[in-house]
mmCIF file of C-alpha atoms and ligand atoms in Angstrom:
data_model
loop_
_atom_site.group_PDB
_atom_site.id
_atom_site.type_symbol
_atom_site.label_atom_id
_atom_site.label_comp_id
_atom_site.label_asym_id
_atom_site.label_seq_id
_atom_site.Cartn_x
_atom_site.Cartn_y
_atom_site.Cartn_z
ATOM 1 C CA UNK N 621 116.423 93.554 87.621
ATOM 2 C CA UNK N 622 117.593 92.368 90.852
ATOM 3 C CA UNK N 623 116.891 89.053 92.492
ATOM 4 C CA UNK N 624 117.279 89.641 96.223
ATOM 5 C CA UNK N 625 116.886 86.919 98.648
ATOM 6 C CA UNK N 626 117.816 87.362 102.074
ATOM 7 C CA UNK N 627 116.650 89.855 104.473
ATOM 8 C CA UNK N 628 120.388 91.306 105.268
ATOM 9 C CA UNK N 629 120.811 91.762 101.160
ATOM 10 C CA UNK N 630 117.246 93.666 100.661
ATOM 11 C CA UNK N 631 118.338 96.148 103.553
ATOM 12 C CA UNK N 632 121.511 96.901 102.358
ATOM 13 C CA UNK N 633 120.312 97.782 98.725
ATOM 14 C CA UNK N 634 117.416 100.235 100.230
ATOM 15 C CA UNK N 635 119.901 101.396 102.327
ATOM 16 C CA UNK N 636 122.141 102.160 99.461
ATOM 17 C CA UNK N 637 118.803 103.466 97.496
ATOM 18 C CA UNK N 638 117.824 105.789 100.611
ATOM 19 C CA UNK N 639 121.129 107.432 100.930
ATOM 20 C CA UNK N 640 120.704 108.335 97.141
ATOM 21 C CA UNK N 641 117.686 110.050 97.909
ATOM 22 C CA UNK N 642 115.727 107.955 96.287
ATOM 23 C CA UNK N 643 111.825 107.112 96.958
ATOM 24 C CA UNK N 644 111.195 102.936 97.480
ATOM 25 C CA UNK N 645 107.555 101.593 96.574
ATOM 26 C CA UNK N 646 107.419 98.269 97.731
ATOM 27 C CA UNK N 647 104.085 95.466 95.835
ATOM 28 C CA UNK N 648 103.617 92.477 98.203
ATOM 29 C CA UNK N 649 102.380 89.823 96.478
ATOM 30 C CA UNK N 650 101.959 85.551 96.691
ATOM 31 C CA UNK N 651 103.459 85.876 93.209
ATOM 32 C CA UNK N 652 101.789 84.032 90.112
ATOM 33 C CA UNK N 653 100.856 87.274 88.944
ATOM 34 C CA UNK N 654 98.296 88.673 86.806
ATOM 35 C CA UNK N 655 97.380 92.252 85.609
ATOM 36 C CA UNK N 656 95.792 92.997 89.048
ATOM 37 C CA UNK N 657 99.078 92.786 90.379
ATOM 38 C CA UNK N 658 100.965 94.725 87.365
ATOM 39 C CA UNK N 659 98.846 97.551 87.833
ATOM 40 C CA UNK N 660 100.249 97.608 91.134
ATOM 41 C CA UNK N 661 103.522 97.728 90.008
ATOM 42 C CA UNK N 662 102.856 100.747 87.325
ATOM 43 C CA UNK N 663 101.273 102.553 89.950
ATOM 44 C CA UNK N 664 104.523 102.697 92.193
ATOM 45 C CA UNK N 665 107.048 102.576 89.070
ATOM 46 C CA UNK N 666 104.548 106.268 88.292
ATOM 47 C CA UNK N 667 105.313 106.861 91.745
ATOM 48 C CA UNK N 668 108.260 105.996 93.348
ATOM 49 C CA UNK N 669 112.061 106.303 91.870
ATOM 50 C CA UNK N 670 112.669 102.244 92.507
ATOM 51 C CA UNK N 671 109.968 99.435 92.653
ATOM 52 C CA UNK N 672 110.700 96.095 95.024
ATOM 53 C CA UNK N 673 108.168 93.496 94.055
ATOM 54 C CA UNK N 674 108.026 90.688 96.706
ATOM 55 C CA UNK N 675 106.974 87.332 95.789
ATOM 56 C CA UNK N 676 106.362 85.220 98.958
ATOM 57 C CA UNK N 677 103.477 82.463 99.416
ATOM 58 C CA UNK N 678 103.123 83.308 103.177
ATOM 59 C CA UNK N 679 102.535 80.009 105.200
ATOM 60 C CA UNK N 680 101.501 81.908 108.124
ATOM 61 C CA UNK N 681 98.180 83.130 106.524
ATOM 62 C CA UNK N 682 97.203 79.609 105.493
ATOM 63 C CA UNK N 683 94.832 78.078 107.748
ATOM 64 C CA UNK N 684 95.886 73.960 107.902
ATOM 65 C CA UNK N 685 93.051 72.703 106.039
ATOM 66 C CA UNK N 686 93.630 75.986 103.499
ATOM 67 C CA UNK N 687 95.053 76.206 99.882
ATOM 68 C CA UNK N 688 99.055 76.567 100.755
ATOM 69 C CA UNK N 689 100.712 73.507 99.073
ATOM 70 C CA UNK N 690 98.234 74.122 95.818
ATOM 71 C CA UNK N 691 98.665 77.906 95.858
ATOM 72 C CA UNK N 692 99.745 78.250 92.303
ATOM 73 C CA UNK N 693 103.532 79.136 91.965
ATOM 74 C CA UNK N 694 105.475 80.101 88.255
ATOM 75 C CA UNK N 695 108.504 82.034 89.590
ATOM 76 C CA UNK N 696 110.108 82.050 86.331
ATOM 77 C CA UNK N 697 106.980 83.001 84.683
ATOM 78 C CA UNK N 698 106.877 86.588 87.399
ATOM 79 C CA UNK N 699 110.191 87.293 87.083
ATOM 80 C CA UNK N 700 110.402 87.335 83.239
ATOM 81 C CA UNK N 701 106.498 89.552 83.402
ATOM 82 C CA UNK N 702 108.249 91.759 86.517
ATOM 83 C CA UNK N 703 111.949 92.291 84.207
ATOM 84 C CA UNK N 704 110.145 93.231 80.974
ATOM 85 C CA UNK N 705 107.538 95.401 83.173
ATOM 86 C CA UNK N 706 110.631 97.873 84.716
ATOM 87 C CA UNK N 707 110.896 96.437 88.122
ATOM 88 C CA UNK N 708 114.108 97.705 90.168
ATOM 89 C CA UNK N 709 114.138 94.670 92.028
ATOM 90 C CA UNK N 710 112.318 91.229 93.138
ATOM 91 C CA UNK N 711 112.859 90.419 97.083
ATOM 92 C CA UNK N 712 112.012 86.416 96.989
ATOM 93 C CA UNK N 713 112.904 85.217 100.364
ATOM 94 C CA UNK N 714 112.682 81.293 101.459
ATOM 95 C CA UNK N 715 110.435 80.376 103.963
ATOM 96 C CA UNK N 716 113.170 79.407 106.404
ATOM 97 C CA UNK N 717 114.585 83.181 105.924
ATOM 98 C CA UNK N 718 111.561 84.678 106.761
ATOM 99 C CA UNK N 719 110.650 82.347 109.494
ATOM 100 C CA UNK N 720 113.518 80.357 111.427
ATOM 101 C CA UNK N 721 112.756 77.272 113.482
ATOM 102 C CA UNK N 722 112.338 79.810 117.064
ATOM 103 C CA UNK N 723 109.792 82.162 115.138
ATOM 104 C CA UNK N 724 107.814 83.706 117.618
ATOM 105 C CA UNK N 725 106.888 87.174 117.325
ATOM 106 C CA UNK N 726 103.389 88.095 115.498
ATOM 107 C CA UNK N 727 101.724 91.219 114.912
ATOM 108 C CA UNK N 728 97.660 91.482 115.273
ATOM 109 C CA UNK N 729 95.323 94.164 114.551
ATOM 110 C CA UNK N 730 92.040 93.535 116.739
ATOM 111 C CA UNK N 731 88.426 94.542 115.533
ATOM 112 C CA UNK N 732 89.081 94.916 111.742
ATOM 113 C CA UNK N 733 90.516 91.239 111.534
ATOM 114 C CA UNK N 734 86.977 90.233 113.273
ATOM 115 C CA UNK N 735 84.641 90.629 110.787
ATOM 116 C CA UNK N 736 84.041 89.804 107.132
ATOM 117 C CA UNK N 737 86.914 87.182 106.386
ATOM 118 C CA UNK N 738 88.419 86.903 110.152
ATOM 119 C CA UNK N 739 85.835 83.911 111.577
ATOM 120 C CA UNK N 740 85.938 81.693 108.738
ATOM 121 C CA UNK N 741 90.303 81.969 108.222
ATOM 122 C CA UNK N 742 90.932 82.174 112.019
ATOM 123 C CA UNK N 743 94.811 83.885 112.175
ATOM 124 C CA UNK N 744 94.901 84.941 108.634
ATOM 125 C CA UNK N 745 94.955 88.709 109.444
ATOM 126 C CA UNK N 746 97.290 88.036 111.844
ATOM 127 C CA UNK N 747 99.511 86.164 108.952
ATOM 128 C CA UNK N 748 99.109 88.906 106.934
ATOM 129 C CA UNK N 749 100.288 91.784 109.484
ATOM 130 C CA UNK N 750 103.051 89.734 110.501
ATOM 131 C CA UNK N 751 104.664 89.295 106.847
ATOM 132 C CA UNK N 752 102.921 92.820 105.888
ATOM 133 C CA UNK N 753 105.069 94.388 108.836
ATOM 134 C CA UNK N 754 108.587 91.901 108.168
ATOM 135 C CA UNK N 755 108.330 92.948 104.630
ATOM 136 C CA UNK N 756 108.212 96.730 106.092
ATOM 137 C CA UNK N 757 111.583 95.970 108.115
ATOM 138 C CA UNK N 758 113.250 94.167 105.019
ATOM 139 C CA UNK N 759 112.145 96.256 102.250
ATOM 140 C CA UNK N 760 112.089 99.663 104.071
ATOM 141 C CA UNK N 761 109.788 101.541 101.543
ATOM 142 C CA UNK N 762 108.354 104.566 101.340
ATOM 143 C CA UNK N 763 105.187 103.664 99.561
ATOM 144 C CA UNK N 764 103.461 100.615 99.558
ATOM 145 C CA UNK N 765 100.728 99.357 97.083
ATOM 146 C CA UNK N 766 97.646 97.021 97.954
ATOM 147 C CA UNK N 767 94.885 96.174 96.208
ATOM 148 C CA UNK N 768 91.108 96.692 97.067
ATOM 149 C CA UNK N 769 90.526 93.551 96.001
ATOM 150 C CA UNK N 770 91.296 92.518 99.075
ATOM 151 C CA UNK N 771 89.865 95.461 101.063
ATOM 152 C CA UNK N 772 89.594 93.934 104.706
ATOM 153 C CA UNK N 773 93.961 93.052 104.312
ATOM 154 C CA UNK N 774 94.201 96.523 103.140
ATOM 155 C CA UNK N 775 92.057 98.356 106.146
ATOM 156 C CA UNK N 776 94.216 95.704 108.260
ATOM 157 C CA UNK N 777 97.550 97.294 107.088
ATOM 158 C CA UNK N 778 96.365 101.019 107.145
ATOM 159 C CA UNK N 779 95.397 100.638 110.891
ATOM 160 C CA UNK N 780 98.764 98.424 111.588
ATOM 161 C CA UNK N 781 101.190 101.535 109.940
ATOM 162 C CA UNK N 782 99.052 103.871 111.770
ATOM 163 C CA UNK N 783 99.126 102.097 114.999
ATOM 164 C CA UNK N 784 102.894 101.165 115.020
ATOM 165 C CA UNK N 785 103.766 104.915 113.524
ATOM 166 C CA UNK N 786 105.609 102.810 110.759
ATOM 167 C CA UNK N 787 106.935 105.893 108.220
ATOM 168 C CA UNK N 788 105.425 105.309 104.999
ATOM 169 C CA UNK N 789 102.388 105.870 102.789
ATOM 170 C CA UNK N 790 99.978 102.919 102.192
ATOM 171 C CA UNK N 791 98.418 103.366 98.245
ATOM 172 C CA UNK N 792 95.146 100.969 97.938
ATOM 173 C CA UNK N 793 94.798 100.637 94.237
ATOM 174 C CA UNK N 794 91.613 99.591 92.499
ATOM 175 C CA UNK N 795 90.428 96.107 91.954
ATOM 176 C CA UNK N 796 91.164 94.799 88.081
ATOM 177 C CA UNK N 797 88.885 92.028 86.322
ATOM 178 C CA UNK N 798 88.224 90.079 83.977
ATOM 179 C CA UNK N 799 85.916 91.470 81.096
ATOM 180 C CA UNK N 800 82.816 89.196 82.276
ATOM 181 C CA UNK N 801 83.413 91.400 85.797
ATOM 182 C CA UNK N 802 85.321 88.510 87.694
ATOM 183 C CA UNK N 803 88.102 90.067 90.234
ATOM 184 C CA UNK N 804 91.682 88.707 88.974
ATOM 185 C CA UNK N 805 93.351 85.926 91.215
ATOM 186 C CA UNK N 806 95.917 83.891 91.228
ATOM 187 C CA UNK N 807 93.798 81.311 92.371
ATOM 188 C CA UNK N 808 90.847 81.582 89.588
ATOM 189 C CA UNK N 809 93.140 78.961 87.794
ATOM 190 C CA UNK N 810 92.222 76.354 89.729
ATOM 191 C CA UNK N 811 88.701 76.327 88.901
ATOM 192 C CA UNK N 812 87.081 74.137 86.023
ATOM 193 C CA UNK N 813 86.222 76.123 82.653
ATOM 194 C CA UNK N 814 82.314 75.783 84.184
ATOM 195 C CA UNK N 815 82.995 77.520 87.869
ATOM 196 C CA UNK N 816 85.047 80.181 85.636
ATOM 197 C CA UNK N 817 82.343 81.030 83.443
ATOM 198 C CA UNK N 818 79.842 80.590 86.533
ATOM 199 C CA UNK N 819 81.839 82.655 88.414
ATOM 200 C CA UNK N 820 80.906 85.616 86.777
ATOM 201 C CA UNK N 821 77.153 85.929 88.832
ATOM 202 C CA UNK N 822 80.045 87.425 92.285
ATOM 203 C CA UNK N 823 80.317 90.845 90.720
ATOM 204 C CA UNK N 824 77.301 90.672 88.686
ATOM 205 C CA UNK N 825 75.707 90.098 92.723
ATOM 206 C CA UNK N 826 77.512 92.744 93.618
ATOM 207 C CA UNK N 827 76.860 95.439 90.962
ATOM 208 C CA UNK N 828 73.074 94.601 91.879
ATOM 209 C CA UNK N 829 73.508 95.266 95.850
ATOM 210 C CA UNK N 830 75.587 98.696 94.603
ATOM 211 C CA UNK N 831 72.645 99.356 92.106
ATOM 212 C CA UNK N 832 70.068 99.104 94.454
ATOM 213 C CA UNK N 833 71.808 101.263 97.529
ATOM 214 C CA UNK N 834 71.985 104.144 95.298
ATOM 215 C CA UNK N 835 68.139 103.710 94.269
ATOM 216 C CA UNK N 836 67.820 103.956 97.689
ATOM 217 C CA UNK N 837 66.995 100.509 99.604
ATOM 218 C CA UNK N 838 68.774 100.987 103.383
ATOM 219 C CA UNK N 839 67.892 97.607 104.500
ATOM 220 C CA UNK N 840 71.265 95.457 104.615
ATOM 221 C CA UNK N 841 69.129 92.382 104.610
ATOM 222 C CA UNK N 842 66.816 92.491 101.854
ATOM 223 C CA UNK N 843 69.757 93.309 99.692
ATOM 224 C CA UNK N 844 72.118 90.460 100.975
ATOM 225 C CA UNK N 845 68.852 88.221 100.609
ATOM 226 C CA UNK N 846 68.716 89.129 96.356
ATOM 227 C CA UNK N 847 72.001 88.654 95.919
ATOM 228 C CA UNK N 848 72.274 85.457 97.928
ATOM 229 C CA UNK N 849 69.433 84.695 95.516
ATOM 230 C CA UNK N 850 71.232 85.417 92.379
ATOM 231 C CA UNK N 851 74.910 83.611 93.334
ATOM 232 C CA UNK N 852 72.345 80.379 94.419
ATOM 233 C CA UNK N 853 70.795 80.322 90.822
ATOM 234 C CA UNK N 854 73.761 80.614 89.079
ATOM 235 C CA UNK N 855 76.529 78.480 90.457
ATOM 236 C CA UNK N 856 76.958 75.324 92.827
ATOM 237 C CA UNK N 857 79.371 76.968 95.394
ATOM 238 C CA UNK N 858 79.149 77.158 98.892
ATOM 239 C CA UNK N 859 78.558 80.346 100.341
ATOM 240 C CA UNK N 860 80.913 81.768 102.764
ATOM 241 C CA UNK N 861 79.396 85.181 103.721
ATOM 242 C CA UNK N 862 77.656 88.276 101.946
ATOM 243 C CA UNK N 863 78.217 91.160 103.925
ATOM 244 C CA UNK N 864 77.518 95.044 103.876
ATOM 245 C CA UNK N 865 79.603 96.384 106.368
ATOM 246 C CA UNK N 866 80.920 99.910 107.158
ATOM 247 C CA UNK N 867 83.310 101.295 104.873
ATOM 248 C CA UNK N 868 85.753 102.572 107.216
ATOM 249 C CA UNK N 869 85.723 99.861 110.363
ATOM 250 C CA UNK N 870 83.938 97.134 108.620
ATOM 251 C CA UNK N 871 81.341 96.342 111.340
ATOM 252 C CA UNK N 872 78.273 95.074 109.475
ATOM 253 C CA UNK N 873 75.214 97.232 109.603
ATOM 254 C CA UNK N 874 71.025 96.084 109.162
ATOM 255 C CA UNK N 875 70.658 99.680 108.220
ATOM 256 C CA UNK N 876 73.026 101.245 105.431
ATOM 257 C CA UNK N 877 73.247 105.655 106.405
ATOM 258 C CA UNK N 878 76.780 105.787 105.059
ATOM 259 C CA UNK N 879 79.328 104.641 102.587
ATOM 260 C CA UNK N 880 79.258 100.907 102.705
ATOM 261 C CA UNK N 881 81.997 98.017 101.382
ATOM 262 C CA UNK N 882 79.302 94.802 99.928
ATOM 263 C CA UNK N 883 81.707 91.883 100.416
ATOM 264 C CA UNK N 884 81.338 88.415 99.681
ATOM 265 C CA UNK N 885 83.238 85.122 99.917
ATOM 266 C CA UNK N 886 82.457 81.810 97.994
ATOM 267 C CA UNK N 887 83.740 78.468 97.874
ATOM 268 C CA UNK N 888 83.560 76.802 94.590
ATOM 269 C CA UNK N 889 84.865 73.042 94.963
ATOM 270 C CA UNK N 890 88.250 73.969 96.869
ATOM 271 C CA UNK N 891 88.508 77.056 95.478
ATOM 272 C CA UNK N 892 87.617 80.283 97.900
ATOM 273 C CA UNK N 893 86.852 83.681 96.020
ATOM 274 C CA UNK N 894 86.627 86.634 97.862
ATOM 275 C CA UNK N 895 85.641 90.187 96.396
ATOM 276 C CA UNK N 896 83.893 93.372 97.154
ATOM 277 C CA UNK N 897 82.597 96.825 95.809
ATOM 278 C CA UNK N 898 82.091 99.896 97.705
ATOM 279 C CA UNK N 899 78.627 101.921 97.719
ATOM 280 C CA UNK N 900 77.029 104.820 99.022
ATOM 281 C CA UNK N 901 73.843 106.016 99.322
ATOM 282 C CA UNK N 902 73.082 108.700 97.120
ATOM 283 C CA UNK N 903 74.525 112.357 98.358
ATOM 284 C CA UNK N 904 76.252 110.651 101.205
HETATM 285 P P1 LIG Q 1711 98.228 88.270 96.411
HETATM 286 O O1 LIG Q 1711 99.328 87.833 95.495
HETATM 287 O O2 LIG Q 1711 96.928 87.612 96.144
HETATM 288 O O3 LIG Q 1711 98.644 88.239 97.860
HETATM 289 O O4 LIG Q 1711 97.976 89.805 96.086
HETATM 290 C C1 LIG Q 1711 99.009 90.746 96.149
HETATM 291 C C2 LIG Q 1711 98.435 92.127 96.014
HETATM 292 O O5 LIG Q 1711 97.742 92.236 94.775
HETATM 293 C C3 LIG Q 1711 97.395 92.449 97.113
HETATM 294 O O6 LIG Q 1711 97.549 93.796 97.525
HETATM 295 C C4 LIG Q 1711 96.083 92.245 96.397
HETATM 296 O O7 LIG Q 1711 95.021 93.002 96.940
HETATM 297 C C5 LIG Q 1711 96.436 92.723 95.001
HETATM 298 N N1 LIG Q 1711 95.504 92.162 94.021
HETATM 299 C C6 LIG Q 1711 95.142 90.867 93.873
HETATM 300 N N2 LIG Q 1711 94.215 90.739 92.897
HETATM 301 C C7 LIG Q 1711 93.991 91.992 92.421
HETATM 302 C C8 LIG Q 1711 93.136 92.531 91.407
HETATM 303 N N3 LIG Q 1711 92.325 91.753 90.693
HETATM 304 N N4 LIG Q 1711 93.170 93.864 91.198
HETATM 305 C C9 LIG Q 1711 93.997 94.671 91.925
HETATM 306 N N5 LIG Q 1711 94.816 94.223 92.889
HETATM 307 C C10 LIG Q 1711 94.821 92.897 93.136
#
């Protein structure tokens, strides 16, 4: 496996790679990787003819009073799971690489960075598209793969390919969990052994708002108001949003006619956890 680190190296080798003929799939990730992440990875190693794995804990989608300096990092750790897993290559740029001193240009994707997410981590969509669309230039794949876990970045990167006719196919991938139902993060590791086990009552929330949409309840409200309910009784966190917003441009609706993403944020201690599930009313 290749360790690539500068931007000028990364382009040469999928240079070399696309004069070979040879299909790139490209898995962004902060790194300290789990099997949400791997699955990634097997889905463009199935895919693609070489896999790029990038590993870079993007300060630009850190809010100031966020989580960057104890984002957890194991580099060693991800390069030994990346080299046993098949990976062509890992693309580990330093900070200073990616962003010199006179950094100034930034990519933003209006309306789907507003809802959900976008008012309580003002410029983190814009963060994201900006490293989303440098790792683009540097990596130059044909495929890359997200994960639904985090379904507002990946509507954000659809609409920024789209939008800036950028030639290659975005892959959203399903979300993987724990067996108690709890999304995989990098970041569950910070919580104490009671938030963990606590943090179970998110999806169990969530499989209840699904559950009740395709029984047929179309009022957002009462739905958000049951699950609000449940994540209350069952842990001490602080409750970001709960959300049931359009599936396709994420504006939130009172009165669910269509397929629907139920998305949620929570704050336990100084640990944010974000996931969602998608629903639709029945024969819809
Ligand atoms: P991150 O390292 O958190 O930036 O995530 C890198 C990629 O992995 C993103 O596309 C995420 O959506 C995806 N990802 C993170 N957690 C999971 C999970 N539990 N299941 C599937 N994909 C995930």
């Amino acid at each position: 496996m290749k360790r690539i680190h500068t931007i000028a190296k990364m382009q040469h080798q999928s240079d070399a790679w696309r004069s070979a003929g040879l299909c790139i799939g490209l898995v962004p990730t902060m790194g300290f990787l789990h099997e949400g992440h791997l699955s990634l990875v097997d889905h463009s190693l199935k895919a693609a003819d070489r896999t790029v794995v990038s590993i870079f804990v993007n300060p630009l989608q850190f809010g100031p009073k966020e989580d960057f300096a104890i984002y957890p990092r194991d580099l060693e750790r991800d390069l030994n799971l990346l080299s046993r897993r098949g990976v062509d290559a890992v693309f580990h740029p330093a900070t200073a690489e990616f962003y010199p001193a006179d950094f100034s240009t930034f990519v933003e994707v209006e309306k789907l960075s507003k809802s959900l997410c976008g008012p309580f981590r003002p410029g983190h969509f814009r963060g994201v598209a900006t490293v989303v669309t440098k790792l683009f230039t540097a990596v130059k794949p044909h495929l890359a793969v997200f994960g639904q876990k985090d379904y507002q970045q990946a509507a954000v990167i659809r609409r920024l390919v789209r939008d800036l006719n950028l030639d290659l196919r975005v892959v959203v991938a399903p979300t993987v969990r724990e067996a108690d139902g709890l999304a995989m993060s990098s970041r569950n590791i910070l919580l104490s052994p009671a938030e963990r086990q606590r943090a179970a009552a998110l999806y169990e929330a969530l499989t209840m708002g699904r559950k009740r949409i395709e029984r047929g309840e179309r009022d957002a409200g009462r739905i958000i108001a049951e699950m609000r309910a449940h994540i209350e009784r069952a842990l001490d966190g602080s409750i970001d949003y709960i959300a049931i917003a359009r599936a396709d441009t994420l504006e939130e609706v009172a009165h669910i006619a269509g397929p629907v993403v139920i998305a949620l944020a929570v704050r336990l201690s100084n640990v944010r956890l974000i996931d969602n599930i998608v629903a639709a009313p029945c024969g819809r």
